[in-house]
mmCIF file of C-alpha atoms in Angstrom:
data_model
loop_
_atom_site.group_PDB
_atom_site.id
_atom_site.type_symbol
_atom_site.label_atom_id
_atom_site.label_comp_id
_atom_site.label_asym_id
_atom_site.label_seq_id
_atom_site.Cartn_x
_atom_site.Cartn_y
_atom_site.Cartn_z
ATOM 1 C CA MET A 28 -51.558 -66.839 28.786
ATOM 2 C CA LYS A 29 -48.247 -66.653 30.759
ATOM 3 C CA LYS A 30 -46.359 -66.311 27.344
ATOM 4 C CA ASN A 31 -48.351 -63.284 26.519
ATOM 5 C CA ASN A 32 -47.924 -61.878 29.904
ATOM 6 C CA ARG A 33 -44.033 -62.177 29.428
ATOM 7 C CA ILE A 34 -44.331 -60.618 26.036
ATOM 8 C CA THR A 35 -46.264 -57.817 27.607
ATOM 9 C CA ILE A 36 -44.099 -57.065 30.394
ATOM 10 C CA ILE A 37 -40.867 -57.129 28.017
ATOM 11 C CA ILE A 38 -42.593 -54.726 25.559
ATOM 12 C CA ALA A 39 -43.412 -52.351 28.780
ATOM 13 C CA ALA A 40 -39.868 -52.598 29.978
ATOM 14 C CA LEU A 41 -38.613 -51.580 26.588
ATOM 15 C CA LEU A 42 -40.976 -48.820 26.328
ATOM 16 C CA VAL A 43 -39.977 -47.682 29.738
ATOM 17 C CA VAL A 44 -36.345 -47.835 28.495
ATOM 18 C CA VAL A 45 -36.937 -45.957 25.317
ATOM 19 C CA ALA A 46 -38.927 -43.234 27.155
ATOM 20 C CA GLY A 47 -36.289 -42.806 29.469
ATOM 21 C CA ILE A 48 -33.646 -42.380 26.874
ATOM 22 C CA LEU A 49 -35.715 -39.910 25.114
ATOM 23 C CA ILE A 50 -36.389 -37.842 28.352
ATOM 24 C CA TRP A 51 -32.764 -37.896 29.252
ATOM 25 C CA ASN A 52 -31.871 -36.723 25.659
ATOM 26 C CA ASN A 53 -34.390 -33.930 25.738
ATOM 27 C CA ARG A 54 -33.064 -32.626 28.984
ATOM 28 C CA TYR A 55 -29.505 -32.947 27.678
ATOM 29 C CA LEU A 56 -30.477 -31.122 24.273
ATOM 30 C CA SER A 57 -32.441 -28.401 26.340
ATOM 31 C CA THR A 58 -29.214 -27.797 28.501
ATOM 32 C CA ILE A 59 -27.101 -27.259 25.465
ATOM 33 C CA GLN A 60 -29.724 -25.123 23.825
ATOM 34 C CA GLY A 61 -30.014 -23.030 26.988
ATOM 35 C CA GLU A 62 -26.198 -22.677 27.244
ATOM 36 C CA SER A 63 -26.036 -21.886 23.493
ATOM 37 C CA SER A 64 -28.296 -18.708 24.212
ATOM 38 C CA ASP A 65 -25.665 -17.564 26.868
ATOM 39 C CA PHE A 66 -23.139 -17.028 24.104
ATOM 40 C CA GLN A 67 -25.102 -16.337 20.918
ATOM 41 C CA VAL A 68 -26.295 -12.953 20.115
ATOM 42 C CA TRP A 69 -29.813 -13.408 17.986
ATOM 43 C CA ASP A 70 -30.307 -9.601 17.725
ATOM 44 C CA THR A 71 -26.860 -8.170 16.429
ATOM 45 C CA ALA A 72 -28.670 -4.868 15.381
ATOM 46 C CA SER A 73 -29.352 -3.930 19.112
ATOM 47 C CA VAL A 74 -25.404 -4.456 19.935
ATOM 48 C CA THR A 75 -24.128 -0.906 21.106
ATOM 49 C CA LYS A 76 -20.849 -1.769 22.617
ATOM 50 C CA ILE A 77 -18.495 -4.696 22.665
ATOM 51 C CA TYR A 78 -15.529 -4.690 24.865
ATOM 52 C CA LEU A 79 -12.548 -7.254 24.808
ATOM 53 C CA ALA A 80 -9.524 -7.617 27.153
ATOM 54 C CA ASP A 81 -7.058 -10.170 27.442
ATOM 55 C CA ARG A 82 -4.281 -11.246 29.982
ATOM 56 C CA ARG A 83 -1.530 -9.226 28.104
ATOM 57 C CA ASN A 84 -3.436 -6.156 29.271
ATOM 58 C CA GLN A 85 -4.773 -5.406 25.904
ATOM 59 C CA GLU A 86 -8.155 -3.639 25.692
ATOM 60 C CA SER A 87 -10.546 -2.789 22.732
ATOM 61 C CA LEU A 88 -13.856 -1.022 23.169
ATOM 62 C CA LEU A 89 -15.891 -1.046 20.043
ATOM 63 C CA GLU A 90 -18.894 1.439 20.157
ATOM 64 C CA ARG A 91 -21.531 1.757 17.571
ATOM 65 C CA HIS A 92 -22.491 5.202 16.314
ATOM 66 C CA GLU A 93 -24.971 6.306 13.721
ATOM 67 C CA HIS A 94 -23.103 5.203 10.667
ATOM 68 C CA SER A 95 -20.047 3.663 12.001
ATOM 69 C CA TRP A 96 -18.004 2.108 14.711
ATOM 70 C CA THR A 97 -15.243 3.637 17.018
ATOM 71 C CA LEU A 98 -12.338 2.107 18.702
ATOM 72 C CA ASN A 99 -11.436 3.197 22.520
ATOM 73 C CA GLY A 100 -12.975 6.350 21.927
ATOM 74 C CA ALA A 101 -10.282 7.659 19.688
ATOM 75 C CA TYR A 102 -10.243 5.960 16.263
ATOM 76 C CA LYS A 103 -12.519 4.896 13.563
ATOM 77 C CA ALA A 104 -13.046 1.015 13.854
ATOM 78 C CA HIS A 105 -12.770 -1.299 10.690
ATOM 79 C CA SER A 106 -16.091 -1.827 9.673
ATOM 80 C CA LYS A 107 -15.559 -5.378 7.903
ATOM 81 C CA GLN A 108 -13.800 -6.658 11.012
ATOM 82 C CA VAL A 109 -16.441 -5.309 13.180
ATOM 83 C CA GLN A 110 -19.376 -7.032 11.104
ATOM 84 C CA ASN A 111 -17.217 -10.247 10.982
ATOM 85 C CA LEU A 112 -17.446 -10.163 14.796
ATOM 86 C CA LEU A 113 -21.230 -9.560 15.010
ATOM 87 C CA THR A 114 -21.716 -12.254 12.440
ATOM 88 C CA THR A 115 -19.805 -14.808 14.635
ATOM 89 C CA LEU A 116 -21.721 -13.703 17.563
ATOM 90 C CA TYR A 117 -24.974 -14.553 15.635
ATOM 91 C CA LYS A 118 -23.770 -18.060 14.267
ATOM 92 C CA ILE A 119 -21.808 -19.500 17.184
ATOM 93 C CA ARG A 120 -23.457 -22.587 18.643
ATOM 94 C CA VAL A 121 -22.593 -24.927 21.592
ATOM 95 C CA LYS A 122 -21.366 -28.042 20.170
ATOM 96 C CA MET A 123 -21.152 -30.218 23.439
ATOM 97 C CA PRO A 124 -19.643 -29.445 26.985
ATOM 98 C CA VAL A 125 -15.934 -30.100 27.716
ATOM 99 C CA SER A 126 -15.269 -33.628 28.800
ATOM 100 C CA VAL A 127 -14.963 -34.455 32.354
ATOM 101 C CA ALA A 128 -11.529 -35.750 32.068
ATOM 102 C CA SER A 129 -10.141 -32.522 30.641
ATOM 103 C CA HIS A 130 -12.317 -30.042 32.095
ATOM 104 C CA ASP A 131 -10.296 -28.804 35.010
ATOM 105 C CA ASN A 132 -7.318 -28.201 32.726
ATOM 106 C CA ILE A 133 -9.290 -26.349 29.992
ATOM 107 C CA VAL A 134 -10.757 -24.039 32.817
ATOM 108 C CA LYS A 135 -7.356 -23.380 33.988
ATOM 109 C CA GLN A 136 -6.217 -22.582 30.454
ATOM 110 C CA LEU A 137 -9.302 -20.378 30.083
ATOM 111 C CA ALA A 138 -8.355 -18.451 33.412
ATOM 112 C CA SER A 139 -4.588 -17.701 32.246
ATOM 113 C CA GLN A 140 -4.971 -17.328 28.345
ATOM 114 C CA SER A 141 -8.527 -16.284 27.289
ATOM 115 C CA THR A 142 -10.073 -13.197 26.168
ATOM 116 C CA LYS A 143 -12.758 -11.689 28.058
ATOM 117 C CA VAL A 144 -15.893 -10.558 26.102
ATOM 118 C CA GLU A 145 -18.559 -8.167 27.097
ATOM 119 C CA VAL A 146 -21.625 -7.713 24.974
ATOM 120 C CA TYR A 147 -24.028 -4.465 25.351
ATOM 121 C CA GLN A 148 -27.382 -4.159 23.687
ATOM 122 C CA ARG A 149 -30.325 -1.690 23.808
ATOM 123 C CA MET A 150 -32.926 -3.585 25.395
ATOM 124 C CA PRO A 151 -36.440 -2.562 26.467
ATOM 125 C CA ARG A 152 -37.230 -2.583 30.391
ATOM 126 C CA ILE A 153 -40.764 -3.539 29.568
ATOM 127 C CA ASN A 154 -41.388 -6.147 27.012
ATOM 128 C CA LEU A 155 -45.012 -7.530 26.416
ATOM 129 C CA PHE A 156 -45.031 -10.820 24.463
ATOM 130 C CA ASP A 157 -42.337 -9.440 22.225
ATOM 131 C CA LYS A 158 -44.902 -7.233 20.843
ATOM 132 C CA ILE A 159 -44.907 -4.154 23.135
ATOM 133 C CA LYS A 160 -41.485 -2.739 23.807
ATOM 134 C CA LEU A 161 -41.005 0.215 26.104
ATOM 135 C CA PHE A 162 -38.263 2.170 27.836
ATOM 136 C CA TYR A 163 -34.973 1.035 26.065
ATOM 137 C CA HIS A 164 -31.649 1.135 27.857
ATOM 138 C CA GLU A 165 -28.259 -0.071 27.510
ATOM 139 C CA LYS A 166 -27.552 -3.396 29.131
ATOM 140 C CA ARG A 167 -24.796 -5.884 29.506
ATOM 141 C CA THR A 168 -26.237 -8.952 28.050
ATOM 142 C CA LYS A 169 -23.183 -11.176 27.658
ATOM 143 C CA VAL A 170 -19.970 -11.843 29.514
ATOM 144 C CA PHE A 171 -17.892 -14.893 28.538
ATOM 145 C CA TYR A 172 -14.196 -16.168 28.085
ATOM 146 C CA VAL A 173 -12.781 -17.099 24.697
ATOM 147 C CA GLY A 174 -10.048 -19.721 24.965
ATOM 148 C CA ASP A 175 -8.227 -21.803 22.302
ATOM 149 C CA ALA A 176 -9.350 -23.976 19.407
ATOM 150 C CA THR A 177 -9.839 -27.880 20.019
ATOM 151 C CA MET A 178 -6.924 -30.174 19.051
ATOM 152 C CA ASP A 179 -8.768 -30.927 15.846
ATOM 153 C CA SER A 180 -9.792 -27.274 15.056
ATOM 154 C CA SER A 181 -13.570 -28.081 15.065
ATOM 155 C CA GLY A 182 -14.248 -25.753 17.861
ATOM 156 C CA THR A 183 -13.287 -23.179 20.409
ATOM 157 C CA PHE A 184 -13.392 -23.486 24.149
ATOM 158 C CA MET A 185 -15.857 -20.775 25.858
ATOM 159 C CA LEU A 186 -16.670 -20.262 29.362
ATOM 160 C CA LYS A 187 -19.752 -17.993 30.649
ATOM 161 C CA GLU A 188 -18.793 -15.787 33.409
ATOM 162 C CA GLY A 189 -19.751 -17.417 36.752
ATOM 163 C CA ALA A 190 -20.398 -20.726 35.267
ATOM 164 C CA ASP A 191 -18.723 -23.991 36.477
ATOM 165 C CA LYS A 192 -18.812 -25.580 33.175
ATOM 166 C CA ALA A 193 -16.982 -24.895 29.980
ATOM 167 C CA TYR A 194 -18.299 -25.569 26.345
ATOM 168 C CA ILE A 195 -17.037 -26.264 23.036
ATOM 169 C CA VAL A 196 -18.444 -23.686 20.765
ATOM 170 C CA TYR A 197 -18.315 -23.704 16.919
ATOM 171 C CA ILE A 198 -19.932 -22.353 13.735
ATOM 172 C CA PRO A 199 -21.950 -24.808 11.745
ATOM 173 C CA SER A 200 -20.210 -25.411 8.108
ATOM 174 C CA PHE A 201 -17.004 -23.708 9.178
ATOM 175 C CA ARG A 202 -13.774 -25.502 10.287
ATOM 176 C CA GLY A 203 -10.970 -23.197 11.687
ATOM 177 C CA PHE A 204 -10.190 -20.933 14.358
ATOM 178 C CA ILE A 205 -12.857 -18.434 15.641
ATOM 179 C CA SER A 206 -10.844 -17.418 18.643
ATOM 180 C CA THR A 207 -8.870 -14.886 16.495
ATOM 181 C CA ARG A 208 -12.026 -13.041 15.874
ATOM 182 C CA PHE A 209 -12.365 -12.095 19.440
ATOM 183 C CA THR A 210 -8.688 -10.380 19.526
ATOM 184 C CA ALA A 211 -8.217 -7.842 21.986
ATOM 185 C CA ASN A 212 -5.436 -6.005 20.534
ATOM 186 C CA PRO A 213 -6.540 -2.440 19.337
ATOM 187 C CA ASP A 214 -4.421 -2.649 16.183
ATOM 188 C CA ASP A 215 -6.506 -5.457 14.901
ATOM 189 C CA TRP A 216 -9.701 -3.270 14.918
ATOM 190 C CA ARG A 217 -8.131 -0.121 13.535
ATOM 191 C CA ASP A 218 -9.533 1.335 10.311
ATOM 192 C CA HIS A 219 -6.940 1.388 7.544
ATOM 193 C CA THR A 220 -8.077 4.719 6.019
ATOM 194 C CA VAL A 221 -5.482 7.219 5.373
ATOM 195 C CA PHE A 222 -7.698 9.697 3.434
ATOM 196 C CA HIS A 223 -11.476 9.591 3.132
ATOM 197 C CA GLU A 224 -12.437 12.817 1.314
ATOM 198 C CA ASN A 225 -15.138 13.584 -1.278
ATOM 199 C CA MET A 226 -13.747 15.831 -4.036
ATOM 200 C CA ALA A 227 -16.229 18.326 -3.283
ATOM 201 C CA ASP A 228 -15.086 18.806 0.059
ATOM 202 C CA ILE A 229 -11.573 19.271 -0.400
ATOM 203 C CA GLN A 230 -10.357 22.810 -0.250
ATOM 204 C CA SER A 231 -6.521 22.287 -1.178
ATOM 205 C CA VAL A 232 -4.135 19.625 -1.779
ATOM 206 C CA GLU A 233 -0.350 20.318 -1.378
ATOM 207 C CA ILE A 234 2.701 18.174 -1.847
ATOM 208 C CA ASP A 235 6.190 18.604 -0.987
ATOM 209 C CA PHE A 236 8.940 16.285 -2.862
ATOM 210 C CA ASN A 237 12.149 16.346 -0.749
ATOM 211 C CA GLU A 238 14.499 15.088 -3.380
ATOM 212 C CA ASP A 239 12.673 17.296 -6.018
ATOM 213 C CA PRO A 240 12.046 20.805 -4.692
ATOM 214 C CA GLU A 241 10.883 21.934 -7.901
ATOM 215 C CA GLY A 242 8.352 19.429 -8.130
ATOM 216 C CA GLY A 243 6.104 20.525 -5.059
ATOM 217 C CA PHE A 244 2.757 22.194 -5.723
ATOM 218 C CA ARG A 245 -0.368 23.176 -4.178
ATOM 219 C CA ILE A 246 -3.817 22.967 -5.720
ATOM 220 C CA ASP A 247 -6.608 25.231 -4.530
ATOM 221 C CA ASN A 248 -10.313 24.701 -5.028
ATOM 222 C CA MET A 249 -11.701 28.103 -6.345
ATOM 223 C CA GLY A 250 -15.236 26.796 -6.686
ATOM 224 C CA LYS A 251 -17.522 25.884 -9.361
ATOM 225 C CA HIS A 252 -15.179 23.136 -10.717
ATOM 226 C CA GLN A 253 -12.153 25.824 -10.863
ATOM 227 C CA TYR A 254 -8.773 25.091 -9.379
ATOM 228 C CA LYS A 255 -5.520 26.891 -9.024
ATOM 229 C CA LEU A 256 -2.339 25.088 -9.515
ATOM 230 C CA THR A 257 0.844 26.853 -7.774
ATOM 231 C CA ARG A 258 4.464 25.703 -7.877
ATOM 232 C CA LEU A 259 5.842 25.807 -4.266
ATOM 233 C CA CYS A 260 9.469 26.616 -5.109
ATOM 234 C CA ASP A 261 8.754 29.960 -6.774
ATOM 235 C CA ASN A 262 5.161 30.450 -5.880
ATOM 236 C CA LYS A 263 4.122 30.708 -9.475
ATOM 237 C CA ASP A 264 0.566 29.954 -10.883
ATOM 238 C CA LEU A 265 0.827 27.487 -13.885
ATOM 239 C CA PRO A 266 -2.089 26.492 -16.505
ATOM 240 C CA TYR A 267 -3.193 23.011 -15.741
ATOM 241 C CA ASP A 268 -4.565 20.098 -17.283
ATOM 242 C CA THR A 269 -8.202 20.011 -16.003
ATOM 243 C CA LEU A 270 -8.699 16.296 -16.523
ATOM 244 C CA LYS A 271 -5.539 15.457 -14.403
ATOM 245 C CA VAL A 272 -6.583 17.783 -11.714
ATOM 246 C CA ILE A 273 -10.060 16.403 -11.343
ATOM 247 C CA ASN A 274 -8.552 12.679 -11.311
ATOM 248 C CA LEU A 275 -6.278 13.727 -8.347
ATOM 249 C CA MET A 276 -8.774 15.517 -6.293
ATOM 250 C CA SER A 277 -11.004 12.536 -6.798
ATOM 251 C CA SER A 278 -8.308 10.016 -5.843
ATOM 252 C CA PHE A 279 -8.609 10.820 -2.147
ATOM 253 C CA SER A 280 -11.897 9.242 -1.460
ATOM 254 C CA ASP A 281 -10.638 6.131 -0.295
ATOM 255 C CA LEU A 282 -6.803 5.576 0.226
ATOM 256 C CA ARG A 283 -5.699 2.925 2.907
ATOM 257 C CA PHE A 284 -2.514 1.825 4.569
ATOM 258 C CA GLU A 285 -1.405 -1.829 4.149
ATOM 259 C CA ALA A 286 0.025 -2.502 7.786
ATOM 260 C CA LEU A 287 0.224 -0.603 11.230
ATOM 261 C CA PHE A 288 3.473 -0.760 12.805
ATOM 262 C CA THR A 289 2.999 1.846 15.569
ATOM 263 C CA ASN A 290 2.744 -0.712 18.596
ATOM 264 C CA THR A 291 4.675 -3.722 16.639
ATOM 265 C CA MET A 292 7.889 -2.362 15.410
ATOM 266 C CA GLN A 293 10.581 -1.334 17.981
ATOM 267 C CA GLN A 294 10.427 2.162 18.590
ATOM 268 C CA GLU A 295 14.390 2.487 17.785
ATOM 269 C CA ARG A 296 13.706 1.340 14.515
ATOM 270 C CA ILE A 297 10.725 3.751 13.896
ATOM 271 C CA ASP A 298 12.840 6.609 14.943
ATOM 272 C CA SER A 299 15.656 5.772 12.734
ATOM 273 C CA ILE A 300 13.357 5.474 9.688
ATOM 274 C CA THR A 301 11.516 8.788 10.419
ATOM 275 C CA SER A 302 14.814 10.471 11.292
ATOM 276 C CA SER A 303 15.985 9.978 7.858
ATOM 277 C CA PRO A 304 15.056 12.375 4.888
ATOM 278 C CA TYR A 305 11.310 11.940 3.921
ATOM 279 C CA VAL A 306 10.306 11.624 0.186
ATOM 280 C CA HIS A 307 6.999 13.269 0.222
ATOM 281 C CA TYR A 308 4.896 15.388 2.384
ATOM 282 C CA LEU A 309 1.296 15.371 1.589
ATOM 283 C CA VAL A 310 -1.382 17.672 3.252
ATOM 284 C CA VAL A 311 -5.026 17.574 2.390
ATOM 285 C CA THR A 312 -7.388 20.380 3.724
ATOM 286 C CA ASP A 313 -10.915 20.226 3.568
ATOM 287 C CA LYS A 314 -13.344 23.191 3.388
ATOM 288 C CA ASP A 315 -13.846 23.387 7.135
ATOM 289 C CA GLY A 316 -10.268 23.868 7.642
ATOM 290 C CA ASN A 317 -9.190 20.328 8.904
ATOM 291 C CA LYS A 318 -6.097 19.036 7.694
ATOM 292 C CA GLN A 319 -4.943 15.236 7.081
ATOM 293 C CA ASP A 320 -1.243 14.819 6.287
ATOM 294 C CA MET A 321 1.128 11.956 5.275
ATOM 295 C CA LYS A 322 4.830 11.993 5.329
ATOM 296 C CA THR A 323 6.572 8.919 3.461
ATOM 297 C CA PHE A 324 9.948 7.292 3.851
ATOM 298 C CA LYS A 325 12.076 4.951 1.652
ATOM 299 C CA LYS A 326 11.879 1.211 2.571
ATOM 300 C CA LEU A 327 14.863 -0.756 2.110
ATOM 301 C CA VAL A 328 15.077 -4.045 0.659
ATOM 302 C CA LEU A 329 16.673 -6.849 2.514
ATOM 303 C CA ASN A 330 19.657 -8.764 0.898
ATOM 304 C CA GLY A 331 18.475 -11.079 -1.573
ATOM 305 C CA VAL A 332 15.080 -9.948 -1.726
ATOM 306 C CA THR A 333 13.374 -8.706 -4.764
ATOM 307 C CA ASP A 334 10.516 -6.290 -5.135
ATOM 308 C CA MET A 335 7.266 -7.329 -7.029
ATOM 309 C CA GLY A 336 8.803 -6.282 -10.299
ATOM 310 C CA GLY A 337 11.626 -8.543 -9.972
ATOM 311 C CA GLU A 338 14.384 -5.911 -9.455
ATOM 312 C CA TYR A 339 17.244 -5.958 -6.921
ATOM 313 C CA GLY A 340 17.949 -2.798 -5.325
ATOM 314 C CA ASP A 341 18.400 -1.079 -1.993
ATOM 315 C CA VAL A 342 15.223 0.606 -2.175
ATOM 316 C CA ASP A 343 11.762 -1.404 -2.289
ATOM 317 C CA HIS A 344 9.770 0.047 -5.422
ATOM 318 C CA ASP A 345 6.530 -1.532 -3.912
ATOM 319 C CA ARG A 346 6.152 -0.062 -0.691
ATOM 320 C CA MET A 347 7.079 2.823 1.634
ATOM 321 C CA TYR A 348 6.816 3.653 5.131
ATOM 322 C CA ALA A 349 4.550 6.504 6.327
ATOM 323 C CA LEU A 350 3.504 8.709 9.257
ATOM 324 C CA ILE A 351 -0.067 9.349 9.404
ATOM 325 C CA GLU A 352 -2.406 11.022 11.969
ATOM 326 C CA GLY A 353 -0.213 14.186 12.632
ATOM 327 C CA GLY A 354 2.675 11.544 13.101
ATOM 328 C CA LYS A 355 0.991 9.412 15.754
ATOM 329 C CA ASP A 356 1.092 6.330 13.563
ATOM 330 C CA PHE A 357 3.451 4.610 11.578
ATOM 331 C CA VAL A 358 2.202 2.559 8.597
ATOM 332 C CA LEU A 359 3.263 0.666 5.592
ATOM 333 C CA ILE A 360 1.669 1.653 2.244
ATOM 334 C CA GLN A 361 1.876 0.294 -1.155
ATOM 335 C CA ASN A 362 3.015 2.482 -4.011
ATOM 336 C CA TYR A 363 0.434 0.814 -6.457
ATOM 337 C CA VAL A 364 -2.199 2.332 -4.184
ATOM 338 C CA PHE A 365 -0.654 5.909 -3.404
ATOM 339 C CA ASP A 366 1.300 6.533 -6.687
ATOM 340 C CA LYS A 367 -1.882 8.323 -8.319
ATOM 341 C CA VAL A 368 -1.715 11.030 -5.891
ATOM 342 C CA LEU A 369 2.204 11.482 -5.743
ATOM 343 C CA HIS A 370 2.789 13.006 -9.214
ATOM 344 C CA ASP A 371 5.095 16.261 -9.142
ATOM 345 C CA VAL A 372 3.917 19.529 -10.685
ATOM 346 C CA ARG A 373 5.290 18.840 -14.094
ATOM 347 C CA TYR A 374 2.480 16.054 -14.586
ATOM 348 C CA PHE A 375 -0.486 18.601 -14.008
ATOM 349 C CA GLU A 376 0.735 21.366 -16.265
ATOM 350 C CA ALA A 377 -1.165 21.995 -19.288
ATOM 351 C CA GLY A 378 0.355 20.177 -22.387
ATOM 352 C CA ASN A 379 2.586 17.833 -20.423
ATOM 353 C CA PRO A 380 1.790 14.369 -21.929
ATOM 354 C CA ILE A 381 0.797 11.384 -19.611
ATOM 355 C CA ARG A 382 3.654 9.234 -19.194
ATOM 356 C CA PHE A 383 3.604 5.489 -18.078
ATOM 357 C CA GLU A 384 6.393 3.282 -17.428
ATOM 358 C CA MET A 385 6.078 -0.458 -18.140
ATOM 359 C CA GLY A 386 9.436 -2.095 -17.315
ATOM 360 C CA THR A 387 11.998 -0.707 -19.569
ATOM 361 C CA ILE A 388 9.421 0.695 -22.160
ATOM 362 C CA GLU A 389 8.019 4.228 -21.808
ATOM 363 C CA VAL A 390 4.639 5.084 -23.676
ATOM 364 C CA PHE A 391 3.616 8.473 -24.466
ATOM 365 C CA GLU A 392 0.183 9.583 -25.164
#
């Protein structure tokens, strides 16, 4: 009888211990899940604005509009970059709290090296059982700080504003740095578009070749798929190859630069390059009279460096510098992308054969 009582007591004690562990674990997981909602954005479609700022006085305000996002109220934002950020906000999860031993140091690092993130969403003032939603307004729903990655790159340190505990946040099935997705540098959010015009909306295209004055021209849209080709040097109208002109006008639908140097290259160097003779000056005017221009400049090849074709030379044959946005931005463009809109007037004249260059071989159709 005593033996049975002893067994009963042992079993009861074990059950109490197991129950205690389960209760503690449930509370622990509930805490983690609760904190996860402080970082994660479940409904990214309701996000209206995202503000990012760092300790280097860099600020980026991304604002949603009907069909696009803008940056700092002045530029079009890079749609893929913004979507990547929204996806990150949706997928991030809390992995674990920062250990007690390293917590104070991590919080100090977050205070000095982090990026502040503010998320604004369109939220209802009245929400009945998540079924009836009334009186929508814009509300700041998330404010947190994003720090560096952990030593093993398995997570990123984050701290909610006003909280006294930092956490390691990660994206399931992803190993790497997510802190770079929360950059406050406006240049990282700029859309790379130089020209984005539908052919039907273009009124005229004008190109001036500084080293070839006789190659400059203007093409005017006369309506009903009719155009006028004018040589600039003598203002003479020329017969044109319809297919080549149409190909040119349709090529302005999506032309992008490779890199933005306005704020990263020394101004003295930019001034030196832009004060040198330009190569092309291109102006596209739409039917509303809006003008978009681009002025290109040669890019010199450093000693011992070859271009993508393997040729040595003083001039880079693969890339050029360019001024865009009315001269406000200094960028790098690829010849491969822009060569199709930088032909001279001779190329468009009727009866002039299409010419391709393949190394040292010239092919004529």
